[in-house]
PDB file of N, CA and C and ligand atoms in Angstrom:
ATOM      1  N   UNK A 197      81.054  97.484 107.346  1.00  0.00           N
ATOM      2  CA  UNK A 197      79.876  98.330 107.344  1.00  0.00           C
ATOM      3  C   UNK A 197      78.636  97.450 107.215  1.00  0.00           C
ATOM      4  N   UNK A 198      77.373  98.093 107.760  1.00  0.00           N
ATOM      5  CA  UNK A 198      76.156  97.439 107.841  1.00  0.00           C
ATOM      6  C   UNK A 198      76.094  96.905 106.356  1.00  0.00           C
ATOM      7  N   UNK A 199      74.894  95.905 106.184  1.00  0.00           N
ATOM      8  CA  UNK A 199      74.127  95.609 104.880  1.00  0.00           C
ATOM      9  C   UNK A 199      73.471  96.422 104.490  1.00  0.00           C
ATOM     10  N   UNK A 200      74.023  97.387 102.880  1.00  0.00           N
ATOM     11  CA  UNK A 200      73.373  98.473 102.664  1.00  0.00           C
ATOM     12  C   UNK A 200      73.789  99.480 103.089  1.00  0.00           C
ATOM     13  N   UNK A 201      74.746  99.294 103.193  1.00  0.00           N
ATOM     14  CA  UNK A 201      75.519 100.450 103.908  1.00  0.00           C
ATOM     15  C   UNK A 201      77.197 100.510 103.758  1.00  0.00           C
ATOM     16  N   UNK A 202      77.626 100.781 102.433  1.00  0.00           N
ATOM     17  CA  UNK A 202      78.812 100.442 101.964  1.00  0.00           C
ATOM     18  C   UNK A 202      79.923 101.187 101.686  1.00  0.00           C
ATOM     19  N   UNK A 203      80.891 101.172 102.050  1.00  0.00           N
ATOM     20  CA  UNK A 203      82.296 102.156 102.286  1.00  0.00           C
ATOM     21  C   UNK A 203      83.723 101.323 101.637  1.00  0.00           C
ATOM     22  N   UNK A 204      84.713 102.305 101.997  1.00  0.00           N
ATOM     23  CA  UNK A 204      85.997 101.293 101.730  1.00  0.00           C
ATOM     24  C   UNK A 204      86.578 102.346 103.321  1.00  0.00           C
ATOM     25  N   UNK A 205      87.113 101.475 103.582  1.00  0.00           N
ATOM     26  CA  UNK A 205      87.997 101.646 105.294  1.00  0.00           C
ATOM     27  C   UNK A 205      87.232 102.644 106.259  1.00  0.00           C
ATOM     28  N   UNK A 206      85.754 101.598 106.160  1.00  0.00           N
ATOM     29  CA  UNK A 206      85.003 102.650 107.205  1.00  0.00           C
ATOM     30  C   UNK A 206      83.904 103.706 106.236  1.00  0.00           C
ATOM     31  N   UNK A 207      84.573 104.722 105.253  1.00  0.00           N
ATOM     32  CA  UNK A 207      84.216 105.731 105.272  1.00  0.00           C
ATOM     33  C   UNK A 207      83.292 105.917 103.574  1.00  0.00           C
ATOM     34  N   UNK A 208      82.151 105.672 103.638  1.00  0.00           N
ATOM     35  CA  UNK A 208      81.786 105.852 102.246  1.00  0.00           C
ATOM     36  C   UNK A 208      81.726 107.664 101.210  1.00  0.00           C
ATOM     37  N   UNK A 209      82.280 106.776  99.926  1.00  0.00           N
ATOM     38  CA  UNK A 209      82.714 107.870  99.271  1.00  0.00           C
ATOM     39  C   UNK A 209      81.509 109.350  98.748  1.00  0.00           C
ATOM     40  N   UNK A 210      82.410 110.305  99.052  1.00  0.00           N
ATOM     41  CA  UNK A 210      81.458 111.047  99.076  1.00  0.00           C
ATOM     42  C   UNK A 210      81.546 111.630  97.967  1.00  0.00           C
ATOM     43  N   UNK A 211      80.445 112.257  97.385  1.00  0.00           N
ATOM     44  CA  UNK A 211      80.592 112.647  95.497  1.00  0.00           C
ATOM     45  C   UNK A 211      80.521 113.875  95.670  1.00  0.00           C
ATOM     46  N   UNK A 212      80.489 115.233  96.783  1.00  0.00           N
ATOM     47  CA  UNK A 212      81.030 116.697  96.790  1.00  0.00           C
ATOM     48  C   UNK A 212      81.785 116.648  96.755  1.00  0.00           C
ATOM     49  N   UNK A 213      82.687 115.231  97.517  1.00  0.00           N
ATOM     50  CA  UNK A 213      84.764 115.288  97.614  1.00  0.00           C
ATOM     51  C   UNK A 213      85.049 114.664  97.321  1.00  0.00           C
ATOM     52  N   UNK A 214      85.068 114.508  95.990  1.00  0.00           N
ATOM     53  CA  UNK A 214      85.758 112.866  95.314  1.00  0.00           C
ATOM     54  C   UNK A 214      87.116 112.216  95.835  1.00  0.00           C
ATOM     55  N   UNK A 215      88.066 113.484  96.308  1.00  0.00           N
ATOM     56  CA  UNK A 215      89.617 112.926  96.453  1.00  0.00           C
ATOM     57  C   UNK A 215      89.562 113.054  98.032  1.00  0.00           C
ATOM     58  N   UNK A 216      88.455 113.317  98.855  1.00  0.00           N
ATOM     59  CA  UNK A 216      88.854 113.412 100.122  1.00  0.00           C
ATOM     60  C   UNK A 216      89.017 111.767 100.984  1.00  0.00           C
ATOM     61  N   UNK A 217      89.687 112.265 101.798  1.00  0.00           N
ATOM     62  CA  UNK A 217      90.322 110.579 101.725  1.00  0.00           C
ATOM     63  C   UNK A 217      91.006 109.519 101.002  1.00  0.00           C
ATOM     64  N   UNK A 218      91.522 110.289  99.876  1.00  0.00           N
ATOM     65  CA  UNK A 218      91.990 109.281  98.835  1.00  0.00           C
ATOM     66  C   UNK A 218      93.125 108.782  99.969  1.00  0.00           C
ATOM     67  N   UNK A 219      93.590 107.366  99.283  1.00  0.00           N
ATOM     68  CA  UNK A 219      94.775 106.812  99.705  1.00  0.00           C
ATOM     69  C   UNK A 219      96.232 107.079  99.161  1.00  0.00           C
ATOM     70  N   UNK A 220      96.475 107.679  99.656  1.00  0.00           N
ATOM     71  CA  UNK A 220      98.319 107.991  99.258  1.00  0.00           C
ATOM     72  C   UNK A 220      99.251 107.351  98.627  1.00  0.00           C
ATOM     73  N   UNK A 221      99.785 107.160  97.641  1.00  0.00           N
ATOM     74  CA  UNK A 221     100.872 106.195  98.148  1.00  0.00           C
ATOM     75  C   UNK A 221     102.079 106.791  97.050  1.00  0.00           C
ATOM     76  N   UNK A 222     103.405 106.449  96.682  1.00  0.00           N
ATOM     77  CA  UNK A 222     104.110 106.820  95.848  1.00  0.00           C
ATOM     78  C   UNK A 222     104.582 106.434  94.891  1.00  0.00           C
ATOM     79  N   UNK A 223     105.076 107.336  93.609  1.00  0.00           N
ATOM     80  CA  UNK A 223     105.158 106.264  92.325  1.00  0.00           C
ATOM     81  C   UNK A 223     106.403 105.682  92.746  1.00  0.00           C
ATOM     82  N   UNK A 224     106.583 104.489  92.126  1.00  0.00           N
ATOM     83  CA  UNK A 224     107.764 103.651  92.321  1.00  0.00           C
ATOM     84  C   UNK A 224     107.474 102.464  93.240  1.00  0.00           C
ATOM     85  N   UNK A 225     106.150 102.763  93.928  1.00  0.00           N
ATOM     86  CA  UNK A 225     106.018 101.808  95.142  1.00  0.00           C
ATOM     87  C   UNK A 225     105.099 100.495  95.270  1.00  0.00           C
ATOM     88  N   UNK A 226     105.341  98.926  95.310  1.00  0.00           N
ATOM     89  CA  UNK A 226     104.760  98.533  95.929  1.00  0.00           C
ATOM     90  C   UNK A 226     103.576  98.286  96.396  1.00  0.00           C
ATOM     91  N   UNK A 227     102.464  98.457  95.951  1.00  0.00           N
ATOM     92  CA  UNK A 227     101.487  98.703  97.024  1.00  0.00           C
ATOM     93  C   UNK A 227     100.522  97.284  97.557  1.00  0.00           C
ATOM     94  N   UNK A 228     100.460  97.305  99.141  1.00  0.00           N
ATOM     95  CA  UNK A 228      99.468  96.189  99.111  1.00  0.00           C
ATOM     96  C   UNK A 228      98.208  96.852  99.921  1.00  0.00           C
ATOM     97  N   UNK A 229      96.739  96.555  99.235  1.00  0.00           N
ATOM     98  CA  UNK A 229      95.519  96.371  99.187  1.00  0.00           C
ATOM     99  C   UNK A 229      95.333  95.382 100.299  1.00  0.00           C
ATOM    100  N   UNK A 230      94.905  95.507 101.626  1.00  0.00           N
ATOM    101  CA  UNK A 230      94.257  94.189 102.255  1.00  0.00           C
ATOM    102  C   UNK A 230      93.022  94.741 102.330  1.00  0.00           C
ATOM    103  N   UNK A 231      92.166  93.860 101.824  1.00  0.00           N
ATOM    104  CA  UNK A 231      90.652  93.964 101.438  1.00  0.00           C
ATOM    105  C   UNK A 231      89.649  92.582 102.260  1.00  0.00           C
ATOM    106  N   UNK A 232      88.742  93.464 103.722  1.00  0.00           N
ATOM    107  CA  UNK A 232      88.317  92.555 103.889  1.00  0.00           C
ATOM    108  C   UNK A 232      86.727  92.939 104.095  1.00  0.00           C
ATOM    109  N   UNK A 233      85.891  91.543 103.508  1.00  0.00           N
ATOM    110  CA  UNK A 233      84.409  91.643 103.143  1.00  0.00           C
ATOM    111  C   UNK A 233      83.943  91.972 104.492  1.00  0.00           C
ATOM    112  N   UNK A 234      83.629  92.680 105.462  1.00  0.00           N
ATOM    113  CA  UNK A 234      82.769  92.333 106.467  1.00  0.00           C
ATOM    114  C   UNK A 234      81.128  92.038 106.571  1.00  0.00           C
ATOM    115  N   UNK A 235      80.352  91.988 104.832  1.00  0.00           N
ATOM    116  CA  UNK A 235      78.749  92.601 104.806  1.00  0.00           C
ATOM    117  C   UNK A 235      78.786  90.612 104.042  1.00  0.00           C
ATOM    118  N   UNK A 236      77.535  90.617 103.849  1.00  0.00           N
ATOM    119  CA  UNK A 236      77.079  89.114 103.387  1.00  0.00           C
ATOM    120  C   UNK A 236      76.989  88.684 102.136  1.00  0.00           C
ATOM    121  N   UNK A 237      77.373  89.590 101.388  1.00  0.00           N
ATOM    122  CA  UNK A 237      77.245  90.174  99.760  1.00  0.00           C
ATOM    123  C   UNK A 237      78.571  89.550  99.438  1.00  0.00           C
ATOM    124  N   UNK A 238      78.357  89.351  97.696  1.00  0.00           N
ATOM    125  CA  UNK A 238      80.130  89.385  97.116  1.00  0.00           C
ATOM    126  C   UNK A 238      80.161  90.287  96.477  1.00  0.00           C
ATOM    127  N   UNK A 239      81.366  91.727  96.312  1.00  0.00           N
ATOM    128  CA  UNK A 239      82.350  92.301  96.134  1.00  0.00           C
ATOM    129  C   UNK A 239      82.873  92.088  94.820  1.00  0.00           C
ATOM    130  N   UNK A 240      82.656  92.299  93.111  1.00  0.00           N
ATOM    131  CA  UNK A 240      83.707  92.357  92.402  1.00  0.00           C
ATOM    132  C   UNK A 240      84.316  93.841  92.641  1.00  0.00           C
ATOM    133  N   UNK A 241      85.880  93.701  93.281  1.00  0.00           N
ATOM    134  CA  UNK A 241      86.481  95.119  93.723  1.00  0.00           C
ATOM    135  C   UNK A 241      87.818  95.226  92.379  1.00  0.00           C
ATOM    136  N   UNK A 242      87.521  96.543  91.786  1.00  0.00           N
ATOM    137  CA  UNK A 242      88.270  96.702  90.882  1.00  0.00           C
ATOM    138  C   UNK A 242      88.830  98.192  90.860  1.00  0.00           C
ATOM    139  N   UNK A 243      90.593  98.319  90.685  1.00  0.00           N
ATOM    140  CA  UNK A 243      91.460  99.210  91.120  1.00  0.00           C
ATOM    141  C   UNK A 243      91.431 100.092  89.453  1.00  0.00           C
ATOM    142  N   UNK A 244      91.108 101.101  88.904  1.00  0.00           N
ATOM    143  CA  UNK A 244      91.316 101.703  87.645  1.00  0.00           C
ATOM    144  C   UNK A 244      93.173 101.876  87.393  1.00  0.00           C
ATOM    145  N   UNK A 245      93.272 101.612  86.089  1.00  0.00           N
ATOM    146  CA  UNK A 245      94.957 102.198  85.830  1.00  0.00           C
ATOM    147  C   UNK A 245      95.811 100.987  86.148  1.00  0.00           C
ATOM    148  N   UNK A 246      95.692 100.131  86.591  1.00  0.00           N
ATOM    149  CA  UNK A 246      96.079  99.048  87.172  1.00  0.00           C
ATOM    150  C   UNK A 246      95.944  97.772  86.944  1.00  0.00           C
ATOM    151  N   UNK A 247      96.651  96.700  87.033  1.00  0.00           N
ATOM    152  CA  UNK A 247      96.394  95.270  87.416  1.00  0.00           C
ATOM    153  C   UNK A 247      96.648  94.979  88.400  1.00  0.00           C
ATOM    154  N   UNK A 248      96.154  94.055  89.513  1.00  0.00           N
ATOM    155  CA  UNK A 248      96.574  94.160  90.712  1.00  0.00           C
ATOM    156  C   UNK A 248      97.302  92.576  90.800  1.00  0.00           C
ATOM    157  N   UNK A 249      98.005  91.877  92.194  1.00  0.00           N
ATOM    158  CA  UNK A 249      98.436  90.340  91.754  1.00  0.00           C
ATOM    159  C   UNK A 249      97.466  89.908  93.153  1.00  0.00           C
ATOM    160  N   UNK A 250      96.426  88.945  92.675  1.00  0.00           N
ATOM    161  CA  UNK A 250      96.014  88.376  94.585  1.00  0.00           C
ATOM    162  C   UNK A 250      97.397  87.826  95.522  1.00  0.00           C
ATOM    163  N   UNK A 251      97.389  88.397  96.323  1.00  0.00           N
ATOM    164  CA  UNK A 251      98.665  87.562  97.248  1.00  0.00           C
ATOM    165  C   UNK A 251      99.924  87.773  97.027  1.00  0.00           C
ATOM    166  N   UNK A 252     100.837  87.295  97.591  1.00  0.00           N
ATOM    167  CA  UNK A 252     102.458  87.503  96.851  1.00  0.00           C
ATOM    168  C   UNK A 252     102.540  87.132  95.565  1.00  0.00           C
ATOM    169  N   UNK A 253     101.568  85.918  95.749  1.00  0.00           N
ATOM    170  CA  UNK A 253     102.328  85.123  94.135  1.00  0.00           C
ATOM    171  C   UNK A 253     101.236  84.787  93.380  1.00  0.00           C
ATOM    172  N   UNK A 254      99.727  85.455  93.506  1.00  0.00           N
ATOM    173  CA  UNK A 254      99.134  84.742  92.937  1.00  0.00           C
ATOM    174  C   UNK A 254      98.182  85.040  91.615  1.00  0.00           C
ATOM    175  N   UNK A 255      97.675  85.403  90.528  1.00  0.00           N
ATOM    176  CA  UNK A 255      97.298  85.588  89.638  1.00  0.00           C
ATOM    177  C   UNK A 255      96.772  86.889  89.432  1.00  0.00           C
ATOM    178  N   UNK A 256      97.805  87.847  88.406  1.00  0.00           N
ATOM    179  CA  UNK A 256      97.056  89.225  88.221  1.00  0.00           C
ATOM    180  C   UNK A 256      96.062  89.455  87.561  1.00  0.00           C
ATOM    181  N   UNK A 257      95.179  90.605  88.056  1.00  0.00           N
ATOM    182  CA  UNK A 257      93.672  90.341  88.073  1.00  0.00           C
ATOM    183  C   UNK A 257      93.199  92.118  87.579  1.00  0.00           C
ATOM    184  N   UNK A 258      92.356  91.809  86.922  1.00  0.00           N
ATOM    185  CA  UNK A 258      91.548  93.465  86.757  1.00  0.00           C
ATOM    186  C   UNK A 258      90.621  93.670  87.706  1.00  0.00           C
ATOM    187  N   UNK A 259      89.465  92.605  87.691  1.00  0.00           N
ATOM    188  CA  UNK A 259      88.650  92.699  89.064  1.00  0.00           C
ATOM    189  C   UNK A 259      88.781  91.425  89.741  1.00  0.00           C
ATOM    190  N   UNK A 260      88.546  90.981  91.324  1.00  0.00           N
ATOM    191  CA  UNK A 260      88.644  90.393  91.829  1.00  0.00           C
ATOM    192  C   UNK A 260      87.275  90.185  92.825  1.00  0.00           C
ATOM    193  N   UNK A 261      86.927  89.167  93.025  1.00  0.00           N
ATOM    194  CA  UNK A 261      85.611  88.603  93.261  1.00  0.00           C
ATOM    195  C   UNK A 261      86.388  88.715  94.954  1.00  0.00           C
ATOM    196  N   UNK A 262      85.753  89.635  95.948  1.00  0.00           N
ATOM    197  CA  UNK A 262      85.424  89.268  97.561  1.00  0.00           C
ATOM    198  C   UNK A 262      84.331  88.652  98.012  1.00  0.00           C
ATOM    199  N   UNK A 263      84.488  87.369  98.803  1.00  0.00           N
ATOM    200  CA  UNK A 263      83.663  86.965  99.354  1.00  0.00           C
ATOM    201  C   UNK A 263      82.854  87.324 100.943  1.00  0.00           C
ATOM    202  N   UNK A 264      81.601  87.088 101.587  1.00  0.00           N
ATOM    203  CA  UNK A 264      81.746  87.571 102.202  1.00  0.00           C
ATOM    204  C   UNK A 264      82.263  86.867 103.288  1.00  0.00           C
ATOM    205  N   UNK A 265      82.952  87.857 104.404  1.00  0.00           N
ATOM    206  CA  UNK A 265      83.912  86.971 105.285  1.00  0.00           C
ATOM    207  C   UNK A 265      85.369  86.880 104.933  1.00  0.00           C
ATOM    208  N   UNK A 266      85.213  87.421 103.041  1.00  0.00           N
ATOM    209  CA  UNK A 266      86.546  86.883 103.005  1.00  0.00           C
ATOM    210  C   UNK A 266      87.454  88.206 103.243  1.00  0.00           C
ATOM    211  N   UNK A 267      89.320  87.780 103.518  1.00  0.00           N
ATOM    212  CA  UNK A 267      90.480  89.215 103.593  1.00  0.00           C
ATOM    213  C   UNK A 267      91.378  88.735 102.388  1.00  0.00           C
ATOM    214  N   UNK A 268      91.303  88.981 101.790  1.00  0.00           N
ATOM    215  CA  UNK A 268      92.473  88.993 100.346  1.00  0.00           C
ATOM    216  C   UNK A 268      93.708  91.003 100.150  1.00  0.00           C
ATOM    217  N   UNK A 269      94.709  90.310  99.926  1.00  0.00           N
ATOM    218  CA  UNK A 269      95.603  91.417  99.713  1.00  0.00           C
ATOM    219  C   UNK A 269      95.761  91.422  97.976  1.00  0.00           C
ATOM    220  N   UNK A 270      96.098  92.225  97.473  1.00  0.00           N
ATOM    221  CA  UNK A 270      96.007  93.393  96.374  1.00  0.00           C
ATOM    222  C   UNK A 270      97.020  93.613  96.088  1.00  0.00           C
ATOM    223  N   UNK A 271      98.399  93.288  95.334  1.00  0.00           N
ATOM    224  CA  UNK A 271      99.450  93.905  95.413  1.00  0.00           C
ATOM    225  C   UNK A 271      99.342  94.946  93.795  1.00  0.00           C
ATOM    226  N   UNK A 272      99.912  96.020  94.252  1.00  0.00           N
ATOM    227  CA  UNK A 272      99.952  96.672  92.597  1.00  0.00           C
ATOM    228  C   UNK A 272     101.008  97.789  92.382  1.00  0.00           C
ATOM    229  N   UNK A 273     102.221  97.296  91.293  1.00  0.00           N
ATOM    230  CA  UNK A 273     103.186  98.651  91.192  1.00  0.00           C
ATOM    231  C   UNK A 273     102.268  99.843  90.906  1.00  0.00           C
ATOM    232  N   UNK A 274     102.589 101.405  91.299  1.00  0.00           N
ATOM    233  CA  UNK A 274     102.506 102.586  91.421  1.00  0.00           C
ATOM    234  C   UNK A 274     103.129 102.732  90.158  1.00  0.00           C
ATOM    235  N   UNK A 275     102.691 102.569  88.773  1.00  0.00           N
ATOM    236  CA  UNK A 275     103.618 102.881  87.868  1.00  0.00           C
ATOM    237  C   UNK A 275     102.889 103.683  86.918  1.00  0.00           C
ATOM    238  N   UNK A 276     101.761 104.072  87.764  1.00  0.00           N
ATOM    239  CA  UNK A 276     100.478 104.853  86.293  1.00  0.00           C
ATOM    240  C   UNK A 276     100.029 106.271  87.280  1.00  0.00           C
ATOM    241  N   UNK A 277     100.725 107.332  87.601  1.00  0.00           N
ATOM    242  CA  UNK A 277     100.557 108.102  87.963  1.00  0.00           C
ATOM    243  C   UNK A 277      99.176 109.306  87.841  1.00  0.00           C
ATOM    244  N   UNK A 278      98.576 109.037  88.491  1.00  0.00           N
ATOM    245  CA  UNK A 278      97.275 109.899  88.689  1.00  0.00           C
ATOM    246  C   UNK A 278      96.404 110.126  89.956  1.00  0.00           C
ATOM    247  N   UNK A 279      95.442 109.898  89.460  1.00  0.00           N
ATOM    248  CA  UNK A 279      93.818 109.627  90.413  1.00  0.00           C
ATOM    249  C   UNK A 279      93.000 108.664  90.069  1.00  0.00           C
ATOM    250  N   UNK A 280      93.053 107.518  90.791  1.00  0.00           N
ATOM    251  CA  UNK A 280      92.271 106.253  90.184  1.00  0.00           C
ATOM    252  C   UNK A 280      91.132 105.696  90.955  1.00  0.00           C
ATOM    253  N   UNK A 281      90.514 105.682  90.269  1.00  0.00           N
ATOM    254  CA  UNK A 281      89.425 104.894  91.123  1.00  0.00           C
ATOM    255  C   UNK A 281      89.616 103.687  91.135  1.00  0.00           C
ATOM    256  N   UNK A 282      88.695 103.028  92.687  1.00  0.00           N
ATOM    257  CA  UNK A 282      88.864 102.013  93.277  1.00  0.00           C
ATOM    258  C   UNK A 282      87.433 101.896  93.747  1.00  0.00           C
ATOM    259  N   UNK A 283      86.594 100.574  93.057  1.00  0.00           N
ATOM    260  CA  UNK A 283      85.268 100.690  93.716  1.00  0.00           C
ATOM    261  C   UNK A 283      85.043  99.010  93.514  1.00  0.00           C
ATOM    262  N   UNK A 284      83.557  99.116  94.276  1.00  0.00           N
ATOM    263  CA  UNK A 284      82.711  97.491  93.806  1.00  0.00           C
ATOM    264  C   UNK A 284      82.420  97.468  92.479  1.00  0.00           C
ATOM    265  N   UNK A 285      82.572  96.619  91.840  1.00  0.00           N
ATOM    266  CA  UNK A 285      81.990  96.769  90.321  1.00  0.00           C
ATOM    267  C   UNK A 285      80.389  96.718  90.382  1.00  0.00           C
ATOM    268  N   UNK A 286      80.057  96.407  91.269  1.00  0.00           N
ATOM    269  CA  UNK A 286      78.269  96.169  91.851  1.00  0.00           C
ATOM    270  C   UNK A 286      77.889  97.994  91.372  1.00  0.00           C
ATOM    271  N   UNK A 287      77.559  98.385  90.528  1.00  0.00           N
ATOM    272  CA  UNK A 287      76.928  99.724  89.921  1.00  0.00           C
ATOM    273  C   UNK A 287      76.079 100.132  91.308  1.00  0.00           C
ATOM    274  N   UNK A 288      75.556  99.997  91.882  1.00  0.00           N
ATOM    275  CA  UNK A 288      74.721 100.231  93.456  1.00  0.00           C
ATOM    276  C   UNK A 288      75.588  99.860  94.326  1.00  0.00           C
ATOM    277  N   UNK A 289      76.622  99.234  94.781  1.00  0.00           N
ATOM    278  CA  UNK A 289      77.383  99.426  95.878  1.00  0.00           C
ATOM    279  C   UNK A 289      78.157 100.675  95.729  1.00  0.00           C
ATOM    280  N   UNK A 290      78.654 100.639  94.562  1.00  0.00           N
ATOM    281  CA  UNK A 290      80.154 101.372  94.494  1.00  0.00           C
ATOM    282  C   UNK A 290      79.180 103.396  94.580  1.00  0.00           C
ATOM    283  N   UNK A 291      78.030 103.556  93.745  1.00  0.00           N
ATOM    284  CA  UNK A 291      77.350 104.475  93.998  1.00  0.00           C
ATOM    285  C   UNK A 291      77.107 104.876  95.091  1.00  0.00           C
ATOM    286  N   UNK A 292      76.592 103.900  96.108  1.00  0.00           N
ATOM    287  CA  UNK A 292      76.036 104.626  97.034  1.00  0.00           C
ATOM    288  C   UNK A 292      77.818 104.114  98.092  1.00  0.00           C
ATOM    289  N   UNK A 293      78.669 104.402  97.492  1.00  0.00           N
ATOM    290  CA  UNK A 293      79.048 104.783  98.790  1.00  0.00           C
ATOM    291  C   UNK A 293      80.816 103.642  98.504  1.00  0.00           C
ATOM    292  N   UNK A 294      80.611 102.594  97.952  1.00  0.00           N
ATOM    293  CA  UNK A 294      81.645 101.596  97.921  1.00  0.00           C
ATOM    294  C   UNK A 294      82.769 102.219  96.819  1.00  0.00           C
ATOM    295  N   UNK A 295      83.293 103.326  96.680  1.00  0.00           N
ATOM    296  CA  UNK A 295      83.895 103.692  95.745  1.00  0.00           C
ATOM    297  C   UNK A 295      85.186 104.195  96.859  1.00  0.00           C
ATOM    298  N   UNK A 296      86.348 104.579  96.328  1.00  0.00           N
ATOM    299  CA  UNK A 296      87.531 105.711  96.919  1.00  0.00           C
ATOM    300  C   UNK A 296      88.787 105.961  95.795  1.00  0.00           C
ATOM    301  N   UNK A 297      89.279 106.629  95.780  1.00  0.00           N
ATOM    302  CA  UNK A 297      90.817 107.277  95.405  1.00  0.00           C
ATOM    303  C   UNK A 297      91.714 106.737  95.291  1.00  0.00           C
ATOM    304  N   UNK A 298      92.581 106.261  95.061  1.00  0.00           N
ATOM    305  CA  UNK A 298      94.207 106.453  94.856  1.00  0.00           C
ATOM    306  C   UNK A 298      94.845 107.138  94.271  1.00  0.00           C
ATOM    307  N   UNK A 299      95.898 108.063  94.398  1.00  0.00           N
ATOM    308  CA  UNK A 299      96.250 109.172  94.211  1.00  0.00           C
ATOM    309  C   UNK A 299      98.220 109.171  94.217  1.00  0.00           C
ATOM    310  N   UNK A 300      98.547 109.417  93.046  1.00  0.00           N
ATOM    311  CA  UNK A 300     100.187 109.740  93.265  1.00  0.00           C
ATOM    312  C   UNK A 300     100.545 110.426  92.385  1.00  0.00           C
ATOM    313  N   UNK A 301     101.576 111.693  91.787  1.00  0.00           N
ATOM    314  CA  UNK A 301     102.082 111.352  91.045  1.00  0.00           C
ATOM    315  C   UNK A 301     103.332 111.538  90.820  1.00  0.00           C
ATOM    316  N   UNK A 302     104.251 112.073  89.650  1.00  0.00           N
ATOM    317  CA  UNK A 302     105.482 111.681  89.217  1.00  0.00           C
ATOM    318  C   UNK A 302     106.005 112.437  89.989  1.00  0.00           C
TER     319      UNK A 302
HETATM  320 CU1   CU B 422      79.787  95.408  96.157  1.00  0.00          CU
END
């Protein structure tokens, strides 16, 4: 998305529909996050309910610093069943728009 103009997969979050568009996924599962910067800014992106691991193998993280340009994957067990937010920690990105859902439960 443009500069100033901030979403997660395209679509910035909208605050009449908090869960519209949430991302799916199931408890028990796996999940991988590929997260990539396309704007010129850095990204602290942080998953609620969760720790996430960067990469297959690489250090679990609460928030994780995106660079811009950069694609990093997210791995995180489904083991906290709810509605979680997922935003920029940037208080003005994640507001206007850099915020979304994850959603499962038991
Ligand atoms: Cu941001």
């Amino acid at each position: 998305m443009a500069n100033f103009d901030w979403g997660l997969n395209g679509r910035r979050f909208d605050h009449e529909d908090p869960t519209g568009g949430a991302f799916q996924v199931a408890e028990g599962q796996r999940v991988r996050l590929t997260l990539t910067n396309t704007t010129d800014m850095w990204h602290p992106m942080h998953l609620h309910g969760h720790h996430v691991q960067v990469g297959a193998d690489g250090p679990r993280k609460d928030t994780v610093n995106l660079l811009p340009g950069q694609t990093l994957s997210l791995d995180f067990d489904a083991d906290n069943p709810g509605l979680w937010m997922t935003h920029c920690h940037n208080v003005y990105h994640g507001e206007s728009g850099m915020m979304g859902v994850v959603g499962y439960s038991a």
